[in-house]
């Protein structure tokens, strides 16, 4: 079966993007990363992607509508099948989400439906939860609300800070996202 063509949308560091690029090097991986887009020109993930031989550029438009038109055109031009959001810090419009529905996924640093939105690690600690982790989900109109594809859990440890917790969750994110993308690309996970 032909490998699915995947674009990764980032805003910064791009460590999850790098994990996807690395996983897709395996000949039997069901997807290939064909494009990386960033809404920020200074995203270090753009440099990482290019170093790995993946075409990567920033979208120039400042307005949301302009940015989405540009992204949509770039995705279509590159023949993209699946869009993976990886630390992409702009909320996409309902129209964009509808157009890519079932083919648009996101990684979120909490065990959804717990802690949608920002500052998940600090909020998890404040809530006193004993398990935390990360989720990959299909993107729907509501922020961090779509059906969960896969999750990984870790224990919250005594003395954890938002930073130590974030670092341990990130290790799990790098394992989870390649697995979840493979599930979507192979058709094992459906919205
Ligand atoms: C990750 O924790 C991801 O779950 C969240 O933003 C962070 C992005 O990190 N949405 P990176 O850019 O993938 O390194």
Short mmCIF file of N, CA and C in Angstrom, two decimals, residues 6 15 17-18 22 42-43 55 57 59-60 64 80 120 125 133 135 137 152 154 158 171 188:
data_model
loop_
_atom_site.label_atom_id
_atom_site.label_comp_id
_atom_site.label_asym_id
_atom_site.label_seq_id
_atom_site.Cartn_x
_atom_site.Cartn_y
_atom_site.Cartn_z
N UNK A 6 2.33 12.98 4.65
CA UNK A 6 2.00 13.69 5.89
C UNK A 6 2.71 15.04 5.93
N UNK A 15 10.20 19.03 18.50
CA UNK A 15 10.76 17.72 18.89
C UNK A 15 9.80 16.58 18.52
N UNK A 17 7.80 16.67 15.90
CA UNK A 17 8.01 16.59 14.45
C UNK A 17 9.24 15.74 14.14
N UNK A 18 10.33 15.98 14.90
CA UNK A 18 11.57 15.21 14.67
C UNK A 18 11.33 13.73 14.95
N UNK A 22 11.88 10.78 12.20
CA UNK A 22 12.75 9.65 12.52
C UNK A 22 12.00 8.33 12.31
N UNK A 42 10.80 31.93 12.96
CA UNK A 42 11.95 31.65 13.83
C UNK A 42 11.84 30.29 14.54
N UNK A 43 10.90 29.43 14.11
CA UNK A 43 10.75 28.13 14.74
C UNK A 43 12.00 27.28 14.49
N UNK A 55 11.30 19.24 3.18
CA UNK A 55 10.98 20.62 2.82
C UNK A 55 10.21 21.29 3.96
N UNK A 57 8.95 25.33 5.50
CA UNK A 57 8.94 26.79 5.41
C UNK A 57 7.89 27.40 6.32
N UNK A 59 4.77 30.01 6.96
CA UNK A 59 3.70 30.67 6.20
C UNK A 59 3.74 32.16 6.55
N UNK A 60 3.64 32.99 5.53
CA UNK A 60 3.90 34.41 5.72
C UNK A 60 2.71 35.21 6.23
N UNK A 64 -5.46 35.20 10.18
CA UNK A 64 -5.81 33.78 10.28
C UNK A 64 -6.32 33.25 8.94
N UNK A 80 -0.78 16.26 0.14
CA UNK A 80 -0.80 15.76 1.52
C UNK A 80 -2.11 15.01 1.81
N UNK A 120 -0.85 22.53 30.93
CA UNK A 120 -1.43 21.27 31.41
C UNK A 120 -0.67 20.69 32.61
N UNK A 125 -0.65 19.20 38.34
CA UNK A 125 -0.07 19.20 39.69
C UNK A 125 -1.01 19.89 40.67
N UNK A 133 -0.03 12.35 31.47
CA UNK A 133 0.46 11.75 30.24
C UNK A 133 0.15 12.60 29.03
N UNK A 135 -1.84 12.60 24.85
CA UNK A 135 -2.89 12.03 23.98
C UNK A 135 -2.66 12.49 22.55
N UNK A 137 -5.12 12.92 19.23
CA UNK A 137 -6.56 12.88 18.93
C UNK A 137 -6.85 13.47 17.55
N UNK A 152 -0.51 7.76 26.31
CA UNK A 152 0.50 7.13 27.17
C UNK A 152 0.45 7.80 28.54
N UNK A 154 1.96 8.33 32.61
CA UNK A 154 3.09 8.21 33.54
C UNK A 154 2.57 8.55 34.95
N UNK A 158 6.27 12.41 43.68
CA UNK A 158 6.42 13.38 44.75
C UNK A 158 7.55 14.35 44.38
N UNK A 171 8.99 12.71 26.76
CA UNK A 171 9.60 11.42 26.35
C UNK A 171 8.51 10.49 25.84
N UNK A 188 -6.01 1.87 10.86
CA UNK A 188 -6.39 1.18 12.10
C UNK A 188 -7.24 2.09 12.99
#
